[in-house]
Amino acid sequence: MGNDLLKAKMVVDKEFKISEIDPRIYGSFIEHLGRAVYGGVYEPDHPTADEHGFRQDVMDLVKELQVPIVRYPGGNMVSAYNWEDGVGPRAERPRRLELAWRVIETNEIGTNEFMDWAKKVNSEVMMAVNLGTRGIDAARNLLEYCNHPGGTYYSELRKQHGYNNPHNIKTWCLGNEMDGPWQVGHKTANEYGRLAAETAKAMKLVDPTIELVSCGSSNTAMPTFPEWEATTLDHTYEHADYVSLHQYYGNRDNDTANYIASSLDMENFIKTVISTCDYIKAKKRSKKTINLSFDEWNVWFHSNEQDKQIEPWSIAPPQLEDVYTFEDAILVGSMLNAMLKHSDRVKIACMAQLVNVIAPIMTENGGGIWKQSIFYPYYYTSVYGRGVALQPVISSPKYDSKDFTDVPYLDTSVVYNEEKEELVIFATNRHLKDLLHVDIDIRSFEDYQVVEHVVLENDDVKAVNTLKSESVKPHLNGESSVTDGKLSTVLPKLSWNMIRLRRNK
Ligand code: AHR
C-alpha cells in the first residue's frame, strides 16, 4: 500500500461520554518478588537511600508516573504469606522459605514500611490477604491491625510498633489467582467462592468502609474461564465490590502484527467479564453492579527462560526482569486504550509491576536507574488521561493477523479534561510500514488548538533501553494541526502518539 493511501477518520464530541475515569485505572503493583522490594523500593546502602532505606531515585520516577494506587504484597507470594512476620522489631522478624518464587524472604520490609513508602510516593495501597494457606482469621486480624483506631489487641499492637494512627486502607483483594493450579492453596470455584464470601463478611464487620475485590480468572486461556467468574460471584456478589482480571501477553512467535493486536483479546476479556457479572446480577435480582479491577496487566515473556536458571532459596534474585522492546511499548499503549474504552466498568487497574519485576522502572543494585520503553505510554496516559473518556466514532482500514480478524490500524482512546479544558487523543498506528493520515472532526471543541503531539516511534521494533542508552524515547515533532474544526494528524508507521489540545483563552 502506498504511503498516501492509508487514511482514517474520527468524530469526537464532548457529548459522547463513556465515563468519568477513575484515577485508580493508572495503578501499579509491587510484590515481594525478585528485586521489586529489595533493590527497587528498599536498598538502605544505596547512595540515594533516605532515612528509611528507600531509594529516592526510584521514588522520584514513581512520583513522575503519578501512580494513584499500588497493589501489595502479592501476587502469588501472598498465598503463603504470614503478615505477622513483617511487623514489629526488625531484628525479631523471621526469615522464611517463600514458596511461590522459591526464594528466601527476609521480612525486612512489611506492611508498615510499605505504607510509609506509599505515602512518600503519593499512592494509596491495595492490600491483598492470604486465602491460600490462611483464611478469615488472618484477614480480619490484618484489617484490624491496619484500620482499627485503637483499644483492641491488633490495633494496640500496631501502636506498639510505632504507628499510632490507623493506615485506613480502603481497597482489599480477597486472595490472588485462586483459580491457578500454581497457586499455593489453589481452590475450586466453589471452595474459593465460599471462603471469599465468608472472609468478606468478616472483613466488612471489622470495617464497613472498605471495598473488596473477588478473584477472577488468571487469564483468558484458563480452562475454567468464565465459569470461574460465574460460580465465584454467585457466592461473593453481595459482599464484594469488584472482580479481578489478570492478563499478560508475549510475542513468542515473533509476529509483530499479530502481537500488537493482542489488546483486542484484552477488550474481549473485559466484555466477557462484564457480561458474566451482569448475568449474576440478573440471576440474583440484585440492584448492585460489580465493577472490574484489572489488577495485573502487562507484557511478560522475555525473562521466562532466564528465570529457570535462578538458584532456589536466593535472596532477592533478578527474577522476571523483562527488558522491554519498542513493540512492547506499542502494545502497552493499546492495553491502556482498551481499559479507557471500558472505563465505565474498569475502575481499578494495576500495571504489573512497578520496579525491576516486569516493570517500567529498572535499577542496578547500588547503581543507576532507567526507564524502560513501556514507561512512556504509561507515563503519558497516567498524567494526561484524567477526566472523562469519550467514545469517538472511528472509521479505519483494517488487517487480519494469525489470531485476529478486522484489526483496525488506528487504535485510539480519547479523554476530555473539562477542568483544564484539554482534549487528549491517544492514538496508535498499527501499520508496520505506512504512515496513517487521520482526519478528526472536533466540532464541539471550538477554539481548541494543538499543544503537543508526542510520538513514540523507532525503526527497530526490538529496540530497548538500558542503563547506558535510551533508544526508545518520545519526541515532540508530531504532525498535527487544527483548521475549521478539523484536526489533521499524521501517525508515523508503527507509532504510539499523544495529541493534546487546549482551548485558546
Ligand atoms: O506479576 C507476576 C505474577 O503473575 C503474580 O505474582 C501472579 O499473580 C501472576 O501470575
Short mmCIF file of C-alpha atoms and ligand atoms in Angstrom, two decimals:
data_model
loop_
_atom_site.label_atom_id
_atom_site.label_comp_id
_atom_site.label_asym_id
_atom_site.label_seq_id
_atom_site.Cartn_x
_atom_site.Cartn_y
_atom_site.Cartn_z
CA MET A 1 0.00 0.00 0.00
CA GLY A 2 1.39 3.44 -0.89
CA ASN A 3 2.02 5.96 1.84
CA ASP A 4 -0.71 8.38 0.81
CA LEU A 5 -3.45 5.74 0.73
CA LEU A 6 -3.73 4.86 4.38
CA LYS A 7 -6.40 7.12 5.87
CA ALA A 8 -8.69 7.00 8.87
CA LYS A 9 -11.45 9.29 10.13
CA MET A 10 -12.81 10.08 13.56
CA VAL A 11 -15.59 12.18 15.05
CA VAL A 12 -15.04 13.34 18.62
CA ASP A 13 -17.82 15.07 20.53
CA LYS A 14 -17.86 16.08 24.19
CA GLU A 15 -21.42 14.74 24.49
CA PHE A 16 -20.34 11.18 23.57
CA LYS A 17 -19.28 10.21 27.07
CA ILE A 18 -18.17 6.75 28.17
CA SER A 19 -17.49 7.63 31.79
CA GLU A 20 -15.58 9.71 34.28
CA ILE A 21 -12.22 7.91 34.51
CA ASP A 22 -11.42 6.54 37.95
CA PRO A 23 -7.79 7.65 38.51
CA ARG A 24 -7.09 4.22 40.05
CA ILE A 25 -7.09 2.84 36.49
CA TYR A 26 -3.44 4.02 36.46
CA GLY A 27 -2.44 1.90 39.45
CA SER A 28 0.51 -0.44 39.69
CA PHE A 29 1.77 -3.38 41.72
CA ILE A 30 4.70 -4.25 43.98
CA GLU A 31 5.12 -7.87 45.01
CA HIS A 32 7.74 -9.35 47.32
CA LEU A 33 9.35 -10.92 44.29
CA GLY A 34 12.80 -10.62 42.72
CA ARG A 35 14.28 -7.15 43.18
CA ALA A 36 10.97 -5.27 43.36
CA VAL A 37 11.15 -4.58 47.09
CA TYR A 38 14.80 -5.36 47.88
CA GLY A 39 16.86 -3.40 45.34
CA GLY A 40 13.87 -1.44 43.99
CA VAL A 41 11.81 0.09 46.78
CA TYR A 42 14.36 -0.53 49.54
CA GLU A 43 18.15 -0.52 49.44
CA PRO A 44 19.50 1.02 52.64
CA ASP A 45 23.11 1.16 51.37
CA HIS A 46 22.24 2.89 48.13
CA PRO A 47 23.65 6.43 47.70
CA THR A 48 20.13 7.83 47.24
CA ALA A 49 18.59 5.95 50.20
CA ASP A 50 16.58 8.12 52.60
CA GLU A 51 16.42 7.69 56.38
CA HIS A 52 14.10 4.66 55.93
CA GLY A 53 16.37 2.98 53.36
CA PHE A 54 14.03 3.81 50.46
CA ARG A 55 15.73 4.61 47.15
CA GLN A 56 14.89 8.21 46.34
CA ASP A 57 15.76 7.81 42.66
CA VAL A 58 13.02 5.14 42.45
CA MET A 59 10.56 7.28 44.38
CA ASP A 60 11.19 10.19 42.00
CA LEU A 61 10.26 8.10 38.95
CA VAL A 62 7.23 6.58 40.68
CA LYS A 63 6.05 10.10 41.51
CA GLU A 64 6.65 11.12 37.91
CA LEU A 65 4.27 8.33 36.82
CA GLN A 66 1.61 9.64 39.25
CA VAL A 67 0.63 6.17 40.40
CA PRO A 68 -2.57 6.56 42.43
CA ILE A 69 -2.69 3.07 43.98
CA VAL A 70 -0.20 0.20 44.43
CA ARG A 71 -1.26 -3.41 44.98
CA TYR A 72 0.80 -5.21 47.67
CA PRO A 73 2.33 -7.65 48.80
CA GLY A 74 1.41 -10.14 46.03
CA GLY A 75 0.74 -11.77 43.72
CA ASN A 76 1.46 -15.43 44.11
CA MET A 77 3.60 -14.60 47.15
CA VAL A 78 0.59 -13.57 49.25
CA SER A 79 -0.91 -17.06 49.12
CA ALA A 80 1.60 -18.42 51.64
CA TYR A 81 2.45 -15.16 53.44
CA ASN A 82 2.15 -14.58 57.18
CA TRP A 83 1.65 -10.85 57.55
CA GLU A 84 2.73 -11.05 61.19
CA ASP A 85 6.27 -11.92 60.01
CA GLY A 86 6.65 -8.45 58.52
CA VAL A 87 5.67 -6.26 61.51
CA GLY A 88 7.36 -5.38 64.78
CA PRO A 89 11.06 -5.09 65.58
CA ARG A 90 13.15 -5.93 62.50
CA ALA A 91 15.69 -7.97 64.42
CA GLU A 92 12.96 -10.37 65.53
CA ARG A 93 11.43 -10.93 62.10
CA PRO A 94 11.81 -14.49 60.80
CA ARG A 95 13.45 -15.49 57.55
CA ARG A 96 11.06 -17.72 55.67
CA LEU A 97 11.01 -20.01 52.66
CA GLU A 98 8.90 -18.03 50.20
CA LEU A 99 7.11 -20.80 48.32
CA ALA A 100 5.66 -19.04 45.28
CA TRP A 101 9.03 -17.96 43.86
CA ARG A 102 11.22 -20.36 45.89
CA VAL A 103 13.38 -17.66 47.46
CA ILE A 104 14.23 -16.55 51.00
CA GLU A 105 12.04 -13.74 52.34
CA THR A 106 13.90 -11.72 54.98
CA ASN A 107 10.82 -9.72 56.03
CA GLU A 108 12.91 -6.56 56.42
CA ILE A 109 10.02 -4.80 54.71
CA GLY A 110 6.44 -5.46 55.75
CA THR A 111 3.07 -3.74 55.98
CA ASN A 112 4.11 -0.65 57.98
CA GLU A 113 7.24 0.14 55.97
CA PHE A 114 5.34 -0.29 52.73
CA MET A 115 2.63 2.09 53.93
CA ASP A 116 5.40 4.63 54.71
CA TRP A 117 6.81 4.21 51.20
CA ALA A 118 3.38 4.53 49.56
CA LYS A 119 2.74 7.77 51.42
CA LYS A 120 6.05 9.16 50.19
CA VAL A 121 5.15 8.43 46.55
CA ASN A 122 1.59 9.79 46.96
CA SER A 123 -0.08 6.42 46.39
CA GLU A 124 -2.82 4.52 48.16
CA VAL A 125 -2.26 0.83 48.87
CA MET A 126 -4.47 -2.00 47.65
CA MET A 127 -3.77 -4.74 50.17
CA ALA A 128 -4.13 -8.43 49.38
CA VAL A 129 -4.94 -11.05 52.03
CA ASN A 130 -3.78 -14.65 52.04
CA LEU A 131 -6.62 -17.00 51.06
CA GLY A 132 -4.21 -19.77 50.03
CA THR A 133 -2.75 -21.17 53.25
CA ARG A 134 -4.86 -18.97 55.54
CA GLY A 135 -8.35 -17.54 55.73
CA ILE A 136 -10.91 -15.48 57.67
CA ASP A 137 -8.93 -15.15 60.86
CA ALA A 138 -5.65 -13.87 59.40
CA ALA A 139 -7.55 -11.50 57.10
CA ARG A 140 -9.69 -9.94 59.81
CA ASN A 141 -6.68 -9.61 62.13
CA LEU A 142 -4.63 -7.82 59.47
CA LEU A 143 -7.53 -5.48 58.77
CA GLU A 144 -7.92 -4.75 62.49
CA TYR A 145 -4.16 -4.11 62.70
CA CYS A 146 -4.27 -1.70 59.76
CA ASN A 147 -7.58 0.12 60.10
CA HIS A 148 -8.92 -0.06 63.66
CA PRO A 149 -8.18 3.14 65.62
CA GLY A 150 -7.19 1.51 68.94
CA GLY A 151 -8.23 -0.24 72.15
CA THR A 152 -8.09 -3.79 70.74
CA TYR A 153 -5.35 -6.40 70.55
CA TYR A 154 -4.24 -5.81 66.96
CA SER A 155 -4.78 -2.05 66.85
CA GLU A 156 -2.72 -1.70 70.04
CA LEU A 157 -0.05 -3.96 68.56
CA ARG A 158 0.20 -1.55 65.61
CA LYS A 159 0.64 1.31 68.08
CA GLN A 160 3.35 -0.61 69.92
CA HIS A 161 5.06 -0.98 66.55
CA GLY A 162 5.20 2.80 66.26
CA TYR A 163 2.10 3.50 64.17
CA ASN A 164 -0.33 5.40 66.32
CA ASN A 165 -2.70 6.29 63.53
CA PRO A 166 -4.53 3.63 61.54
CA HIS A 167 -3.44 3.17 57.94
CA ASN A 168 -7.07 3.28 56.73
CA ILE A 169 -6.53 1.05 53.73
CA LYS A 170 -9.67 1.22 51.64
CA THR A 171 -9.22 -1.42 48.93
CA TRP A 172 -8.53 -5.11 49.68
CA CYS A 173 -8.02 -8.14 47.44
CA LEU A 174 -9.57 -11.42 48.59
CA GLY A 175 -6.56 -13.57 47.69
CA ASN A 176 -4.73 -13.86 44.40
CA GLU A 177 -5.31 -16.03 41.30
CA MET A 178 -7.01 -18.74 43.29
CA ASP A 179 -8.07 -20.47 40.03
CA GLY A 180 -4.41 -21.23 39.18
CA PRO A 181 -3.01 -24.72 39.87
CA TRP A 182 0.37 -22.99 40.54
CA GLN A 183 -1.14 -21.09 43.46
CA VAL A 184 -0.31 -22.32 46.96
CA GLY A 185 -3.73 -23.25 48.31
CA HIS A 186 -5.35 -23.38 44.83
CA LYS A 187 -9.11 -23.86 45.12
CA THR A 188 -12.07 -24.88 43.04
CA ALA A 189 -14.53 -22.11 42.21
CA ASN A 190 -16.97 -23.28 44.87
CA GLU A 191 -14.26 -23.63 47.52
CA TYR A 192 -12.90 -20.16 46.77
CA GLY A 193 -16.34 -18.57 46.45
CA ARG A 194 -17.43 -19.80 49.89
CA LEU A 195 -14.17 -18.79 51.59
CA ALA A 196 -14.05 -15.39 49.88
CA ALA A 197 -17.68 -14.64 50.79
CA GLU A 198 -17.18 -15.54 54.46
CA THR A 199 -13.88 -13.63 54.63
CA ALA A 200 -15.53 -10.62 53.03
CA LYS A 201 -18.41 -10.74 55.53
CA ALA A 202 -15.99 -10.77 58.48
CA MET A 203 -13.81 -8.03 56.99
CA LYS A 204 -16.78 -5.74 56.41
CA LEU A 205 -17.87 -6.33 60.02
CA VAL A 206 -14.43 -5.08 61.13
CA ASP A 207 -14.57 -2.08 58.78
CA PRO A 208 -17.70 -1.47 56.68
CA THR A 209 -15.99 1.33 54.72
CA ILE A 210 -13.61 -0.97 52.83
CA GLU A 211 -14.02 -2.18 49.26
CA LEU A 212 -13.25 -5.77 48.28
CA VAL A 213 -12.01 -7.45 45.12
CA SER A 214 -13.12 -11.02 44.40
CA CYS A 215 -10.63 -13.12 42.40
CA GLY A 216 -11.47 -13.59 38.76
CA SER A 217 -9.56 -15.72 36.26
CA SER A 218 -5.77 -15.56 35.94
CA ASN A 219 -6.04 -15.09 32.17
CA THR A 220 -8.33 -15.78 29.23
CA ALA A 221 -6.67 -19.14 28.48
CA MET A 222 -7.66 -20.70 31.80
CA PRO A 223 -9.89 -23.71 31.14
CA THR A 224 -12.24 -22.54 33.90
CA PHE A 225 -12.77 -19.06 32.38
CA PRO A 226 -15.50 -17.68 32.53
CA GLU A 227 -17.30 -20.34 34.56
CA TRP A 228 -14.94 -19.39 37.42
CA GLU A 229 -16.34 -15.83 37.46
CA ALA A 230 -19.97 -17.05 37.33
CA THR A 231 -19.56 -19.60 40.14
CA THR A 232 -17.42 -17.47 42.45
CA LEU A 233 -19.58 -14.37 42.00
CA ASP A 234 -22.62 -16.43 42.85
CA HIS A 235 -21.06 -16.64 46.32
CA THR A 236 -19.37 -13.24 46.60
CA TYR A 237 -21.74 -10.94 44.68
CA GLU A 238 -23.35 -9.19 47.63
CA HIS A 239 -20.09 -8.96 49.63
CA ALA A 240 -17.53 -7.86 47.04
CA ASP A 241 -17.31 -4.65 45.02
CA TYR A 242 -15.02 -5.66 42.16
CA VAL A 243 -13.89 -8.76 40.34
CA SER A 244 -10.25 -9.03 39.28
CA LEU A 245 -8.80 -9.66 35.81
CA HIS A 246 -5.17 -10.55 35.06
CA GLN A 247 -3.54 -10.77 31.65
CA TYR A 248 -0.02 -10.80 30.24
CA TYR A 249 0.96 -11.01 26.58
CA GLY A 250 4.18 -12.01 24.81
CA ASN A 251 5.46 -12.05 21.25
CA ARG A 252 6.53 -15.68 21.42
CA ASP A 253 6.12 -16.31 17.66
CA ASN A 254 7.92 -13.12 16.70
CA ASP A 255 4.89 -11.94 14.72
CA THR A 256 4.66 -8.22 15.40
CA ALA A 257 1.40 -7.53 13.53
CA ASN A 258 -0.36 -10.29 15.47
CA TYR A 259 1.27 -9.40 18.78
CA ILE A 260 0.33 -5.73 18.78
CA ALA A 261 -3.30 -6.72 18.14
CA SER A 262 -3.43 -8.60 21.48
CA SER A 263 -5.27 -5.66 23.05
CA LEU A 264 -8.32 -6.94 21.15
CA ASP A 265 -8.15 -10.07 23.28
CA MET A 266 -7.94 -7.85 26.35
CA GLU A 267 -11.09 -6.00 25.25
CA ASN A 268 -12.94 -9.27 24.69
CA PHE A 269 -11.84 -10.39 28.14
CA ILE A 270 -13.26 -7.21 29.67
CA LYS A 271 -16.53 -7.57 27.76
CA THR A 272 -16.95 -11.22 28.80
CA VAL A 273 -16.31 -10.42 32.46
CA ILE A 274 -18.81 -7.54 32.34
CA SER A 275 -21.43 -9.88 30.82
CA THR A 276 -20.75 -12.53 33.44
CA CYS A 277 -21.07 -10.01 36.30
CA ASP A 278 -24.33 -8.74 34.85
CA TYR A 279 -25.66 -12.27 34.36
CA ILE A 280 -25.16 -12.93 38.09
CA LYS A 281 -26.73 -9.56 38.86
CA ALA A 282 -29.83 -10.58 36.89
CA LYS A 283 -29.86 -14.06 38.40
CA LYS A 284 -29.79 -12.58 41.90
CA ARG A 285 -32.27 -9.78 41.04
CA SER A 286 -29.59 -7.54 42.55
CA LYS A 287 -29.52 -3.76 42.35
CA LYS A 288 -25.77 -3.72 42.81
CA THR A 289 -23.30 -3.57 39.94
CA ILE A 290 -19.91 -5.26 40.27
CA ASN A 291 -17.08 -3.32 38.63
CA LEU A 292 -13.75 -4.56 37.28
CA SER A 293 -10.30 -4.38 38.81
CA PHE A 294 -7.76 -5.25 36.11
CA ASP A 295 -5.15 -5.60 38.80
CA GLU A 296 -2.38 -7.32 36.81
CA TRP A 297 -1.68 -6.42 33.20
CA ASN A 298 1.45 -6.06 31.11
CA VAL A 299 3.81 -7.82 28.71
CA TRP A 300 5.66 -10.76 30.29
CA PHE A 301 7.69 -13.33 28.39
CA HIS A 302 11.25 -12.07 27.78
CA SER A 303 12.61 -13.36 31.10
CA ASN A 304 10.87 -16.77 31.13
CA GLU A 305 13.91 -18.83 30.09
CA GLN A 306 16.40 -16.87 32.17
CA ASP A 307 14.28 -17.36 35.31
CA LYS A 308 14.70 -21.13 35.05
CA GLN A 309 18.41 -20.64 35.84
CA ILE A 310 17.81 -18.94 39.20
CA GLU A 311 19.23 -20.79 42.17
CA PRO A 312 16.41 -21.71 44.60
CA TRP A 313 16.38 -20.05 48.01
CA SER A 314 18.38 -17.00 46.96
CA ILE A 315 17.62 -13.60 48.45
CA ALA A 316 16.08 -11.07 46.04
CA PRO A 317 17.49 -12.61 42.82
CA PRO A 318 16.84 -10.88 39.47
CA GLN A 319 13.52 -12.57 38.67
CA LEU A 320 11.07 -11.56 35.91
CA GLU A 321 13.45 -8.86 34.67
CA ASP A 322 11.94 -8.43 31.22
CA VAL A 323 13.83 -5.94 29.06
CA TYR A 324 11.10 -4.27 27.05
CA THR A 325 11.26 -3.51 23.34
CA PHE A 326 9.71 -0.77 21.28
CA GLU A 327 6.92 -3.11 20.07
CA ASP A 328 6.10 -3.95 23.71
CA ALA A 329 5.56 -0.24 24.34
CA ILE A 330 3.16 -0.12 21.38
CA LEU A 331 1.09 -2.94 22.87
CA VAL A 332 1.16 -1.38 26.34
CA GLY A 333 -0.27 1.83 24.81
CA SER A 334 -3.11 -0.19 23.30
CA MET A 335 -3.75 -2.07 26.55
CA LEU A 336 -4.21 1.30 28.25
CA ASN A 337 -6.57 2.32 25.44
CA ALA A 338 -8.55 -0.92 25.92
CA MET A 339 -9.16 -0.08 29.58
CA LEU A 340 -10.04 3.56 28.89
CA LYS A 341 -12.62 2.40 26.32
CA HIS A 342 -14.27 0.41 29.11
CA SER A 343 -13.72 2.88 31.92
CA ASP A 344 -17.43 2.77 32.74
CA ARG A 345 -16.72 -0.62 34.34
CA VAL A 346 -12.92 -0.86 34.74
CA LYS A 347 -12.39 1.25 37.84
CA ILE A 348 -9.04 -0.08 39.07
CA ALA A 349 -6.11 -1.41 37.07
CA CYS A 350 -2.53 -2.20 38.04
CA MET A 351 0.35 -2.31 35.64
CA ALA A 352 2.27 -5.35 36.87
CA GLN A 353 4.67 -4.49 38.18
CA LEU A 354 6.39 -1.19 39.02
CA VAL A 355 10.12 -1.64 39.70
CA ASN A 356 12.56 -4.29 38.36
CA VAL A 357 9.98 -7.09 38.10
CA ILE A 358 8.23 -6.85 34.66
CA ALA A 359 8.43 -3.13 35.24
CA PRO A 360 8.62 0.29 33.62
CA ILE A 361 11.41 1.27 36.05
CA MET A 362 14.70 -0.64 36.29
CA THR A 363 17.54 -0.24 38.75
CA GLU A 364 21.01 -1.56 39.26
CA ASN A 365 21.81 -2.69 42.81
CA GLY A 366 23.98 0.06 44.25
CA GLY A 367 23.86 1.89 40.94
CA GLY A 368 21.70 3.74 38.45
CA ILE A 369 18.13 3.74 37.29
CA TRP A 370 16.48 3.83 33.87
CA LYS A 371 13.14 4.00 32.12
CA GLN A 372 12.08 1.02 30.02
CA SER A 373 10.26 1.56 26.70
CA ILE A 374 6.89 0.83 28.35
CA PHE A 375 7.44 3.68 30.81
CA TYR A 376 6.40 6.22 28.19
CA PRO A 377 2.86 5.20 27.18
CA TYR A 378 2.14 4.53 30.86
CA TYR A 379 3.52 7.92 31.89
CA TYR A 380 1.64 10.00 29.31
CA THR A 381 -1.64 8.14 29.74
CA SER A 382 -1.47 8.37 33.53
CA VAL A 383 -0.54 12.04 33.61
CA TYR A 384 -2.77 13.33 30.79
CA GLY A 385 -5.53 10.70 30.65
CA ARG A 386 -7.53 12.18 33.52
CA GLY A 387 -11.11 13.35 33.11
CA VAL A 388 -13.92 11.86 31.03
CA ALA A 389 -13.36 9.11 28.46
CA LEU A 390 -15.14 9.93 25.22
CA GLN A 391 -16.46 7.49 22.65
CA PRO A 392 -15.16 8.52 19.23
CA VAL A 393 -16.80 7.34 16.01
CA ILE A 394 -13.94 5.75 14.09
CA SER A 395 -13.53 4.60 10.56
CA SER A 396 -10.17 2.91 9.96
CA PRO A 397 -8.68 0.49 7.45
CA LYS A 398 -8.16 -2.98 8.95
CA TYR A 399 -6.00 -6.07 8.64
CA ASP A 400 -6.12 -9.73 9.58
CA SER A 401 -3.42 -11.48 11.59
CA LYS A 402 -2.86 -15.04 12.81
CA ASP A 403 -5.22 -14.74 15.79
CA PHE A 404 -7.33 -11.71 14.95
CA THR A 405 -9.56 -10.51 12.12
CA ASP A 406 -10.50 -6.93 11.36
CA VAL A 407 -7.75 -5.33 13.41
CA PRO A 408 -8.08 -1.55 12.95
CA TYR A 409 -4.78 0.10 12.02
CA LEU A 410 -5.92 3.04 14.11
CA ASP A 411 -6.24 2.23 17.79
CA THR A 412 -7.32 5.16 19.92
CA SER A 413 -8.86 6.43 23.12
CA VAL A 414 -9.98 9.97 23.85
CA VAL A 415 -10.07 11.88 27.12
CA TYR A 416 -11.68 15.23 27.86
CA ASN A 417 -10.44 17.13 30.89
CA GLU A 418 -13.18 19.69 31.44
CA GLU A 419 -11.41 21.46 34.27
CA LYS A 420 -8.24 22.05 32.27
CA GLU A 421 -10.20 22.49 29.01
CA GLU A 422 -7.99 19.84 27.41
CA LEU A 423 -8.77 17.21 24.83
CA VAL A 424 -6.27 14.35 24.69
CA ILE A 425 -6.13 11.73 21.96
CA PHE A 426 -4.03 8.61 22.44
CA ALA A 427 -3.53 7.03 19.03
CA THR A 428 -1.54 4.08 17.73
CA ASN A 429 -0.82 3.36 14.10
CA ARG A 430 -0.53 -0.43 13.90
CA HIS A 431 0.69 -0.38 10.28
CA LEU A 432 4.25 -1.71 10.19
CA LYS A 433 5.27 0.17 7.05
CA ASP A 434 2.94 3.05 6.24
CA LEU A 435 2.08 6.27 7.94
CA LEU A 436 -1.59 6.85 8.70
CA HIS A 437 -3.40 10.13 7.98
CA VAL A 438 -6.25 10.75 10.40
CA ASP A 439 -8.90 13.44 9.97
CA ILE A 440 -10.67 14.15 13.21
CA ASP A 441 -13.86 16.16 13.36
CA ILE A 442 -13.74 18.02 16.69
CA ARG A 443 -16.71 20.34 16.05
CA SER A 444 -17.78 20.55 19.69
CA PHE A 445 -14.30 21.71 20.70
CA GLU A 446 -14.37 25.21 19.33
CA ASP A 447 -11.18 27.26 19.70
CA TYR A 448 -9.10 24.19 20.64
CA GLN A 449 -5.55 24.13 19.33
CA VAL A 450 -2.78 21.56 19.44
CA VAL A 451 -0.46 22.00 22.44
CA GLU A 452 1.74 19.00 21.71
CA HIS A 453 1.89 15.88 19.61
CA VAL A 454 4.15 13.35 21.34
CA VAL A 455 5.39 10.48 19.17
CA LEU A 456 6.98 7.18 20.19
CA GLU A 457 8.46 5.63 17.05
CA ASN A 458 11.51 3.56 16.16
CA ASP A 459 12.85 1.86 13.04
CA ASP A 460 13.75 -1.18 15.08
CA VAL A 461 10.81 -2.98 16.70
CA LYS A 462 13.25 -4.75 19.02
CA ALA A 463 14.99 -1.57 20.23
CA VAL A 464 15.39 -1.46 24.03
CA ASN A 465 16.57 0.95 26.70
CA THR A 466 19.43 0.14 29.06
CA LEU A 467 21.19 1.98 31.86
CA LYS A 468 23.63 3.38 29.33
CA SER A 469 21.46 4.14 26.32
CA GLU A 470 17.90 5.26 25.79
CA SER A 471 16.94 4.21 22.26
CA VAL A 472 13.20 4.24 22.84
CA LYS A 473 12.02 7.65 23.91
CA PRO A 474 9.35 10.00 22.65
CA HIS A 475 9.86 13.16 20.60
CA LEU A 476 7.60 16.16 20.23
CA ASN A 477 7.71 16.60 16.47
CA GLY A 478 4.36 15.03 15.63
CA GLU A 479 2.39 16.50 12.71
CA SER A 480 -0.99 17.75 13.89
CA SER A 481 -2.94 20.94 13.18
CA VAL A 482 -6.48 22.26 13.51
CA THR A 483 -8.34 24.11 10.76
CA ASP A 484 -12.08 24.85 10.71
CA GLY A 485 -12.97 22.40 13.48
CA LYS A 486 -10.93 19.60 11.91
CA LEU A 487 -7.80 18.14 13.42
CA SER A 488 -5.49 16.65 10.81
CA THR A 489 -2.82 14.38 12.09
CA VAL A 490 -0.19 12.08 10.66
CA LEU A 491 0.78 8.99 12.65
CA PRO A 492 4.16 7.57 11.63
CA LYS A 493 4.38 3.86 10.78
CA LEU A 494 4.08 1.70 13.87
CA SER A 495 3.89 4.50 16.41
CA TRP A 496 2.20 5.46 19.66
CA ASN A 497 1.06 9.09 19.83
CA MET A 498 -0.49 11.54 22.23
CA ILE A 499 -2.11 14.63 20.72
CA ARG A 500 -3.03 17.18 23.35
CA LEU A 501 -5.27 20.13 22.56
CA ARG A 502 -6.31 23.04 24.74
CA ARG A 503 -8.87 25.78 24.38
CA ASN A 504 -7.40 29.13 23.42
CA LYS A 505 -8.26 31.63 26.11
O1 AHR B 1 3.11 -10.47 38.45
C1 AHR B 1 3.74 -11.70 38.48
C2 AHR B 1 2.79 -12.84 38.86
O2 AHR B 1 1.84 -13.00 37.85
C3 AHR B 1 1.96 -12.63 40.09
O3 AHR B 1 2.61 -13.00 41.25
C4 AHR B 1 0.79 -13.53 39.85
O4 AHR B 1 -0.37 -13.08 40.48
C5 AHR B 1 0.68 -13.60 38.35
O5 AHR B 1 0.61 -14.92 37.91
#
